[in-house]
Amino acid sequence: MPQKIKASIAYGVGKGFSQAEEIIIDDPKGAEVLIDIQASGLCHSDLHLVEDDDDLFSFPAVIGHEVSGIVEAVGPNVSGFKVGDHVVASLEQVCGHCANCLNGQPQSCTQQYECVRAEDEAPRLSFPDGRAITQAFGVGGFAEKALIHENQLAVVNNEIPFDQAACIGCATITGAGAAINSAKVRPGDSVAVIGTGGIGLNMIAGANIAGASKIIAIDVFDNKLEFAKKFGATHTINSKTEDPIAAVREITNGGVDEAFEAIGFPATMKQAWDMLGVGGTAYMIGLAKPDATVELEINPVDLLVHQRGFKGVWMGSTNIKHDIPMYADLAVEGRLNMHDLISQHIHLNDINKGYEQLVRGEVIRSVITTF
């Protein structure tokens, strides 16, 4: 039978997140899995969705995509999960059988609609009066429970705490994945990371795991830069007080092999390009404003001679079924620092306050653990 649950609702652009409200969640059908949510992280991307009109989905909606929990029930077609499993969700929607999925690029799935219900089906989430509520990206994690397609879930080690597991579902797979999967950082490489929030810190951690020799953290907050050393940063640059391009070139004697932009600002995207060495590639991971543009002055001869690249990365080129359990195991083994990523635990009603703190640079990750 459908259940009553508490959830925070986003009613439109610029309206923030509501206090907990009672809504209805349906029973699992087909390949859906009902999750009793234990932790839900506040990723900056979700704030972006309620501040900018990206036209990605309709309101009202339950947002939130960094989710961990326990399987409560499964649909009749579910094969990889059982009641009691500890799981982590991802906003990466994967059909599993399109050309991109079969070619090892599930993050570029062309049939993502298979992970959500069709328009003519009953909604997964609704108000008590029957009105449908959008479940953002098929997750809807700012709630007590979530109904998620099995292809957006991965079973993880029972030893990892739920708050840490939740952050693996976005911050880690996006950040560490960008370094390990997308850039394929190699032992001895030099790396620059612009922006030391949750995703940036995981980029640093991923580059460290991959064996980079120089990992340069760049930010405007000294406390965050000092904190980045806990994740493997070997050098830090405060771009408010010194020229980051000149500083990077001095540290590396010419420029980095890989530069990662984790903020989404056109100015810092250009900085990532300008701090590359010969053969280097700049990777854009930060979510930009809808109307943002980057102006790069590229001399074709210079481009050819210096062999530089500029590339966008989506979700760390992640295969969630493989990568999420791997990162969870690394965290349990102490090889991936997830403990220091969590700044505070909050209540479902404290989402707006948590995002205000994030924007001011006071926290890295707030995680909802009380619903």
CSV table of C-alpha atoms in Angstrom, one decimal:
chain,number,residue,atom,x,y,z
A,1,MET,CA,0.0,0.0,0.0
A,2,PRO,CA,1.2,3.6,-0.7
A,3,GLN,CA,2.7,5.2,2.4
A,4,LYS,CA,2.6,8.6,4.0
A,5,ILE,CA,6.1,10.1,4.4
A,6,LYS,CA,7.7,13.4,5.3
A,7,ALA,CA,9.5,15.4,2.6
A,8,SER,CA,10.8,18.9,1.9
A,9,ILE,CA,9.2,20.4,-1.3
A,10,ALA,CA,10.7,22.8,-3.7
A,11,TYR,CA,7.8,24.8,-5.2
A,12,GLY,CA,9.7,26.9,-7.8
A,13,VAL,CA,12.7,28.9,-8.7
A,14,GLY,CA,13.8,31.2,-5.9
A,15,LYS,CA,11.4,29.7,-3.3
A,16,GLY,CA,13.9,27.5,-1.5
A,17,PHE,CA,12.9,24.3,0.3
A,18,SER,CA,9.8,23.9,2.5
A,19,GLN,CA,9.6,22.6,6.0
A,20,ALA,CA,8.8,18.9,6.2
A,21,GLU,CA,5.4,18.1,4.6
A,22,GLU,CA,3.3,14.9,4.5
A,23,ILE,CA,3.2,13.4,1.0
A,24,ILE,CA,2.4,9.9,-0.5
A,25,ILE,CA,5.0,7.5,-1.9
A,26,ASP,CA,3.8,4.6,-4.0
A,27,ASP,CA,4.6,0.9,-3.8
A,28,PRO,CA,7.6,-0.3,-5.9
A,29,LYS,CA,6.7,-1.5,-9.4
A,30,GLY,CA,8.8,-3.2,-12.0
A,31,ALA,CA,12.5,-2.6,-11.3
A,32,GLU,CA,11.9,-0.1,-8.5
A,33,VAL,CA,13.4,-0.3,-5.0
A,34,LEU,CA,11.9,1.4,-1.9
A,35,ILE,CA,14.6,2.9,0.2
A,36,ASP,CA,14.4,3.9,3.9
A,37,ILE,CA,16.7,6.9,3.7
A,38,GLN,CA,19.3,7.1,6.5
A,39,ALA,CA,21.3,10.1,5.1
A,40,SER,CA,20.9,12.7,2.4
A,41,GLY,CA,23.7,15.1,1.5
A,42,LEU,CA,23.3,18.8,0.5
A,43,CYS,CA,25.1,19.1,-2.8
A,44,HIS,CA,25.4,22.6,-4.2
A,45,SER,CA,23.9,21.4,-7.5
A,46,ASP,CA,20.5,21.0,-5.8
A,47,LEU,CA,20.7,24.6,-4.7
A,48,HIS,CA,21.5,25.6,-8.2
A,49,LEU,CA,18.3,23.8,-9.4
A,50,VAL,CA,16.1,26.0,-7.2
A,51,GLU,CA,17.9,29.3,-7.9
A,52,ASP,CA,18.2,29.1,-11.7
A,53,ASP,CA,15.6,28.4,-14.3
A,54,ASP,CA,17.3,25.5,-16.1
A,55,ASP,CA,14.0,24.0,-17.2
A,56,LEU,CA,15.2,20.5,-16.2
A,57,PHE,CA,12.0,19.5,-14.5
A,58,SER,CA,8.7,20.8,-13.3
A,59,PHE,CA,7.8,22.1,-9.9
A,60,PRO,CA,6.7,21.2,-7.2
A,61,ALA,CA,9.5,18.7,-6.7
A,62,VAL,CA,11.4,16.7,-4.2
A,63,ILE,CA,15.0,17.3,-4.8
A,64,GLY,CA,18.2,15.8,-3.3
A,65,HIS,CA,20.4,13.2,-4.9
A,66,GLU,CA,23.1,12.2,-2.4
A,67,VAL,CA,21.2,9.3,-0.7
A,68,SER,CA,22.1,6.3,1.3
A,69,GLY,CA,19.7,4.0,3.1
A,70,ILE,CA,18.3,0.5,3.6
A,71,VAL,CA,16.2,-1.5,1.2
A,72,GLU,CA,12.7,-1.8,2.5
A,73,ALA,CA,10.9,-3.4,-0.4
A,74,VAL,CA,11.6,-4.4,-4.0
A,75,GLY,CA,9.5,-4.5,-7.2
A,76,PRO,CA,8.7,-7.8,-9.0
A,77,ASN,CA,11.4,-7.3,-11.6
A,78,VAL,CA,14.3,-6.4,-9.3
A,79,SER,CA,17.2,-8.8,-9.4
A,80,GLY,CA,20.2,-7.2,-7.7
A,81,PHE,CA,18.8,-6.1,-4.4
A,82,LYS,CA,17.1,-7.6,-1.4
A,83,VAL,CA,15.4,-6.2,1.7
A,84,GLY,CA,18.0,-5.1,4.3
A,85,ASP,CA,20.8,-4.2,1.8
A,86,HIS,CA,22.7,-1.0,2.4
A,87,VAL,CA,22.5,1.1,-0.8
A,88,VAL,CA,23.7,4.3,-2.3
A,89,ALA,CA,21.8,6.2,-5.0
A,90,SER,CA,23.0,8.2,-7.9
A,91,LEU,CA,21.3,10.7,-10.2
A,92,GLU,CA,23.1,8.9,-13.1
A,93,GLN,CA,20.2,7.2,-14.9
A,94,VAL,CA,21.3,4.2,-16.9
A,95,CYS,CA,19.2,1.9,-19.1
A,96,GLY,CA,22.0,-0.7,-19.4
A,97,HIS,CA,21.5,-1.7,-23.0
A,98,CYS,CA,21.9,1.4,-25.3
A,99,ALA,CA,25.0,1.8,-27.4
A,100,ASN,CA,26.7,4.1,-24.9
A,101,CYS,CA,25.9,1.8,-21.9
A,102,LEU,CA,27.2,-1.2,-23.8
A,103,ASN,CA,30.3,0.7,-24.8
A,104,GLY,CA,31.3,1.4,-21.2
A,105,GLN,CA,29.9,4.9,-21.0
A,106,PRO,CA,26.8,4.6,-18.8
A,107,GLN,CA,27.1,8.3,-17.9
A,108,SER,CA,26.1,9.1,-21.5
A,109,CYS,CA,23.1,6.8,-21.6
A,110,THR,CA,20.6,7.8,-24.3
A,111,GLN,CA,17.6,6.1,-22.8
A,112,GLN,CA,17.5,7.5,-19.3
A,113,TYR,CA,13.7,7.7,-19.4
A,114,GLU,CA,13.6,4.0,-18.7
A,115,CYS,CA,14.6,4.7,-15.1
A,116,VAL,CA,11.5,6.8,-14.3
A,117,ARG,CA,7.8,6.2,-14.7
A,118,ALA,CA,6.0,7.1,-17.9
A,119,GLU,CA,3.6,10.1,-18.0
A,120,ASP,CA,0.6,7.8,-18.2
A,121,GLU,CA,1.6,5.8,-15.1
A,122,ALA,CA,0.8,6.7,-11.5
A,123,PRO,CA,3.4,9.1,-10.0
A,124,ARG,CA,5.9,7.8,-7.5
A,125,LEU,CA,5.3,10.8,-5.3
A,126,SER,CA,2.1,12.8,-4.8
A,127,PHE,CA,0.3,15.1,-2.5
A,128,PRO,CA,-2.5,13.6,-0.3
A,129,ASP,CA,-5.0,15.1,-2.7
A,130,GLY,CA,-3.5,13.1,-5.6
A,131,ARG,CA,-1.5,15.9,-7.3
A,132,ALA,CA,1.8,14.6,-8.7
A,133,ILE,CA,5.1,15.7,-7.3
A,134,THR,CA,8.2,15.6,-9.5
A,135,GLN,CA,11.0,13.3,-8.2
A,136,ALA,CA,14.1,15.1,-9.4
A,137,PHE,CA,16.4,12.9,-11.4
A,138,GLY,CA,14.5,9.8,-10.2
A,139,VAL,CA,15.9,10.1,-6.7
A,140,GLY,CA,14.1,12.7,-4.5
A,141,GLY,CA,16.3,12.4,-1.5
A,142,PHE,CA,15.0,15.2,0.7
A,143,ALA,CA,12.5,12.8,2.2
A,144,GLU,CA,12.1,9.9,4.6
A,145,LYS,CA,11.9,7.4,1.8
A,146,ALA,CA,12.6,7.2,-1.9
A,147,LEU,CA,11.4,4.9,-4.7
A,148,ILE,CA,14.3,4.5,-7.1
A,149,HIS,CA,15.0,2.3,-10.2
A,150,GLU,CA,17.5,-0.4,-9.4
A,151,ASN,CA,19.9,0.9,-12.2
A,152,GLN,CA,20.4,4.1,-10.1
A,153,LEU,CA,21.4,2.1,-7.0
A,154,ALA,CA,24.5,0.2,-5.8
A,155,VAL,CA,24.9,-2.1,-2.8
A,156,VAL,CA,27.7,-1.0,-0.5
A,157,ASN,CA,29.8,-2.4,2.4
A,158,ASN,CA,27.7,-2.5,5.6
A,159,GLU,CA,30.6,-1.0,7.6
A,160,ILE,CA,30.6,2.4,6.0
A,161,PRO,CA,28.5,5.0,8.0
A,162,PHE,CA,25.4,6.2,6.1
A,163,ASP,CA,26.5,9.8,6.1
A,164,GLN,CA,29.7,9.0,4.4
A,165,ALA,CA,28.0,6.6,2.0
A,166,ALA,CA,25.5,9.3,0.9
A,167,CYS,CA,28.3,11.6,-0.2
A,168,ILE,CA,29.9,8.9,-2.3
A,169,GLY,CA,26.8,9.0,-4.5
A,170,CYS,CA,27.7,12.4,-5.9
A,171,ALA,CA,30.7,14.2,-4.4
A,172,THR,CA,33.0,11.2,-4.6
A,173,ILE,CA,32.0,9.7,-7.9
A,174,THR,CA,32.0,13.1,-9.5
A,175,GLY,CA,35.2,14.3,-8.0
A,176,ALA,CA,37.4,11.2,-7.6
A,177,GLY,CA,35.8,9.8,-10.8
A,178,ALA,CA,37.0,12.9,-12.7
A,179,ALA,CA,40.5,12.2,-11.7
A,180,ILE,CA,40.6,8.4,-11.9
A,181,ASN,CA,38.1,7.7,-14.8
A,182,SER,CA,37.9,10.8,-16.9
A,183,ALA,CA,41.4,12.2,-16.7
A,184,LYS,CA,43.1,8.9,-15.9
A,185,VAL,CA,45.6,10.6,-13.7
A,186,ARG,CA,48.9,8.6,-13.6
A,187,PRO,CA,51.6,8.3,-11.0
A,188,GLY,CA,53.9,11.3,-11.1
A,189,ASP,CA,51.3,13.7,-12.8
A,190,SER,CA,50.9,17.3,-11.7
A,191,VAL,CA,47.3,18.3,-10.9
A,192,ALA,CA,45.5,21.6,-10.1
A,193,VAL,CA,42.0,21.6,-8.5
A,194,ILE,CA,40.1,24.9,-8.6
A,195,GLY,CA,37.5,24.9,-5.8
A,196,THR,CA,37.8,22.9,-2.6
A,197,GLY,CA,34.2,22.1,-1.8
A,198,GLY,CA,33.0,18.5,-1.6
A,199,ILE,CA,33.6,17.7,-5.2
A,200,GLY,CA,37.0,19.5,-5.3
A,201,LEU,CA,38.2,17.7,-2.2
A,202,ASN,CA,37.3,14.4,-3.8
A,203,MET,CA,39.2,15.3,-6.9
A,204,ILE,CA,42.2,15.9,-4.7
A,205,ALA,CA,41.6,12.5,-3.0
A,206,GLY,CA,41.2,10.8,-6.3
A,207,ALA,CA,44.4,12.3,-7.7
A,208,ASN,CA,46.2,11.2,-4.6
A,209,ILE,CA,44.9,7.6,-4.9
A,210,ALA,CA,46.0,7.6,-8.5
A,211,GLY,CA,49.6,8.7,-7.5
A,212,ALA,CA,49.9,12.3,-8.6
A,213,SER,CA,53.1,13.8,-7.3
A,214,LYS,CA,51.9,17.5,-7.2
A,215,ILE,CA,48.3,18.2,-6.2
A,216,ILE,CA,47.6,22.0,-6.1
A,217,ALA,CA,44.5,23.1,-4.3
A,218,ILE,CA,43.1,26.6,-5.3
A,219,ASP,CA,40.5,28.5,-3.5
A,220,VAL,CA,39.7,31.9,-1.9
A,221,PHE,CA,39.3,30.6,1.7
A,222,ASP,CA,42.5,29.9,3.7
A,223,ASN,CA,40.7,27.5,6.0
A,224,LYS,CA,39.4,25.4,3.1
A,225,LEU,CA,42.9,25.3,1.6
A,226,GLU,CA,44.4,24.1,4.9
A,227,PHE,CA,41.7,21.5,5.1
A,228,ALA,CA,42.5,20.3,1.6
A,229,LYS,CA,45.8,19.0,2.8
A,230,LYS,CA,43.9,16.3,4.7
A,231,PHE,CA,42.7,14.9,1.3
A,232,GLY,CA,46.2,14.9,-0.3
A,233,ALA,CA,46.9,18.5,-1.5
A,234,THR,CA,50.6,19.0,-1.6
A,235,HIS,CA,50.4,22.8,-2.4
A,236,THR,CA,47.8,25.5,-1.9
A,237,ILE,CA,47.1,28.8,-3.6
A,238,ASN,CA,44.7,31.5,-2.4
A,239,SER,CA,43.6,33.0,-5.7
A,240,LYS,CA,42.3,36.1,-3.9
A,241,THR,CA,45.9,37.1,-2.8
A,242,GLU,CA,48.0,35.7,-5.7
A,243,ASP,CA,47.8,35.0,-9.4
A,244,PRO,CA,46.9,31.3,-9.5
A,245,ILE,CA,48.2,30.8,-13.1
A,246,ALA,CA,51.6,32.2,-12.3
A,247,ALA,CA,51.8,30.3,-9.0
A,248,VAL,CA,50.9,27.0,-10.7
A,249,ARG,CA,53.5,27.5,-13.4
A,250,GLU,CA,56.1,28.2,-10.8
A,251,ILE,CA,55.3,25.2,-8.7
A,252,THR,CA,55.3,22.8,-11.7
A,253,ASN,CA,58.0,24.5,-13.8
A,254,GLY,CA,55.7,25.1,-16.7
A,255,GLY,CA,52.1,24.0,-16.0
A,256,VAL,CA,50.0,21.0,-14.9
A,257,ASP,CA,49.2,17.8,-16.6
A,258,GLU,CA,45.5,18.0,-15.5
A,259,ALA,CA,43.5,21.0,-14.3
A,260,PHE,CA,40.1,20.5,-12.8
A,261,GLU,CA,37.5,23.3,-12.4
A,262,ALA,CA,35.0,22.4,-9.7
A,263,ILE,CA,33.1,25.7,-9.3
A,264,GLY,CA,31.3,26.5,-12.6
A,265,PHE,CA,32.6,30.0,-13.1
A,266,PRO,CA,33.7,31.1,-16.6
A,267,ALA,CA,36.7,33.0,-15.1
A,268,THR,CA,38.0,29.9,-13.3
A,269,MET,CA,37.4,27.7,-16.4
A,270,LYS,CA,39.7,30.0,-18.3
A,271,GLN,CA,42.2,29.8,-15.5
A,272,ALA,CA,42.2,26.0,-15.8
A,273,TRP,CA,43.1,26.3,-19.4
A,274,ASP,CA,45.8,28.9,-18.9
A,275,MET,CA,47.6,26.9,-16.2
A,276,LEU,CA,48.1,23.8,-18.4
A,277,GLY,CA,51.5,22.5,-19.4
A,278,VAL,CA,52.4,20.9,-22.7
A,279,GLY,CA,50.1,18.1,-23.4
A,280,GLY,CA,47.8,19.0,-20.5
A,281,THR,CA,44.0,18.9,-20.4
A,282,ALA,CA,41.5,21.1,-18.5
A,283,TYR,CA,38.5,19.3,-17.2
A,284,MET,CA,35.2,21.2,-16.5
A,285,ILE,CA,33.2,19.6,-13.7
A,286,GLY,CA,31.5,22.6,-12.0
A,287,LEU,CA,27.9,23.3,-12.8
A,288,ALA,CA,27.6,26.8,-14.4
A,289,LYS,CA,24.7,29.2,-14.7
A,290,PRO,CA,22.4,28.5,-17.7
A,291,ASP,CA,23.6,31.5,-19.6
A,292,ALA,CA,27.3,31.3,-18.8
A,293,THR,CA,29.9,31.3,-21.6
A,294,VAL,CA,33.6,30.8,-21.6
A,295,GLU,CA,35.7,32.8,-24.0
A,296,LEU,CA,39.1,31.2,-24.8
A,297,GLU,CA,41.5,32.8,-27.2
A,298,ILE,CA,43.1,29.9,-28.9
A,299,ASN,CA,45.9,30.2,-31.5
A,300,PRO,CA,45.6,27.0,-33.7
A,301,VAL,CA,49.3,26.7,-34.1
A,302,ASP,CA,49.8,27.1,-30.3
A,303,LEU,CA,47.1,24.5,-29.7
A,304,LEU,CA,48.8,22.1,-32.0
A,305,VAL,CA,52.3,22.7,-30.6
A,306,HIS,CA,51.3,22.6,-27.0
A,307,GLN,CA,48.8,19.7,-27.5
A,308,ARG,CA,46.3,21.0,-24.9
A,309,GLY,CA,42.7,19.9,-24.4
A,310,PHE,CA,39.5,21.3,-22.9
A,311,LYS,CA,36.9,18.7,-21.9
A,312,GLY,CA,33.6,18.5,-20.0
A,313,VAL,CA,33.0,15.7,-17.5
A,314,TRP,CA,29.7,14.4,-16.4
A,315,MET,CA,29.4,12.5,-13.1
A,316,GLY,CA,33.1,11.4,-13.2
A,317,SER,CA,32.6,9.0,-16.1
A,318,THR,CA,31.2,6.7,-13.4
A,319,ASN,CA,29.9,3.1,-13.6
A,320,ILE,CA,28.0,3.2,-10.3
A,321,LYS,CA,27.7,-0.5,-9.9
A,322,HIS,CA,31.4,-0.8,-9.9
A,323,ASP,CA,32.7,2.5,-8.6
A,324,ILE,CA,30.4,3.2,-5.6
A,325,PRO,CA,31.1,-0.1,-3.9
A,326,MET,CA,34.8,0.4,-4.6
A,327,TYR,CA,34.9,3.9,-3.0
A,328,ALA,CA,32.9,2.6,0.0
A,329,ASP,CA,35.5,-0.2,0.5
A,330,LEU,CA,38.4,2.4,0.2
A,331,ALA,CA,36.7,4.5,2.8
A,332,VAL,CA,36.3,1.6,5.2
A,333,GLU,CA,39.9,0.7,4.7
A,334,GLY,CA,41.0,4.3,5.5
A,335,ARG,CA,42.4,4.9,2.0
A,336,LEU,CA,39.7,7.4,1.0
A,337,ASN,CA,39.0,10.2,3.5
A,338,MET,CA,35.2,10.5,3.8
A,339,HIS,CA,35.1,11.3,7.5
A,340,ASP,CA,36.5,14.8,7.2
A,341,LEU,CA,34.1,15.6,4.3
A,342,ILE,CA,31.1,15.7,6.7
A,343,SER,CA,30.8,19.1,8.4
A,344,GLN,CA,27.6,18.6,10.3
A,345,HIS,CA,24.4,16.5,10.6
A,346,ILE,CA,21.1,18.3,10.2
A,347,HIS,CA,17.3,17.8,10.3
A,348,LEU,CA,15.2,17.8,7.2
A,349,ASN,CA,13.8,21.2,8.2
A,350,ASP,CA,17.3,22.8,8.2
A,351,ILE,CA,18.0,22.5,4.4
A,352,ASN,CA,17.8,26.3,3.7
A,353,LYS,CA,20.1,27.1,6.6
A,354,GLY,CA,22.5,24.4,5.5
A,355,TYR,CA,22.7,25.9,2.0
A,356,GLU,CA,23.3,29.4,3.4
A,357,GLN,CA,26.3,28.0,5.4
A,358,LEU,CA,27.6,26.2,2.2
A,359,VAL,CA,27.4,29.4,0.1
A,360,ARG,CA,29.3,31.3,2.8
A,361,GLY,CA,32.1,28.7,2.8
A,362,GLU,CA,31.4,27.7,6.4
A,363,VAL,CA,30.8,24.0,5.7
A,364,ILE,CA,31.9,21.3,3.2
A,365,ARG,CA,29.0,18.9,3.4
A,366,SER,CA,25.9,19.1,5.6
A,367,VAL,CA,24.1,15.7,5.7
A,368,ILE,CA,20.5,15.2,6.7
A,369,THR,CA,20.3,12.3,9.2
A,370,THR,CA,17.1,13.2,11.1
A,371,PHE,CA,13.8,13.2,9.2
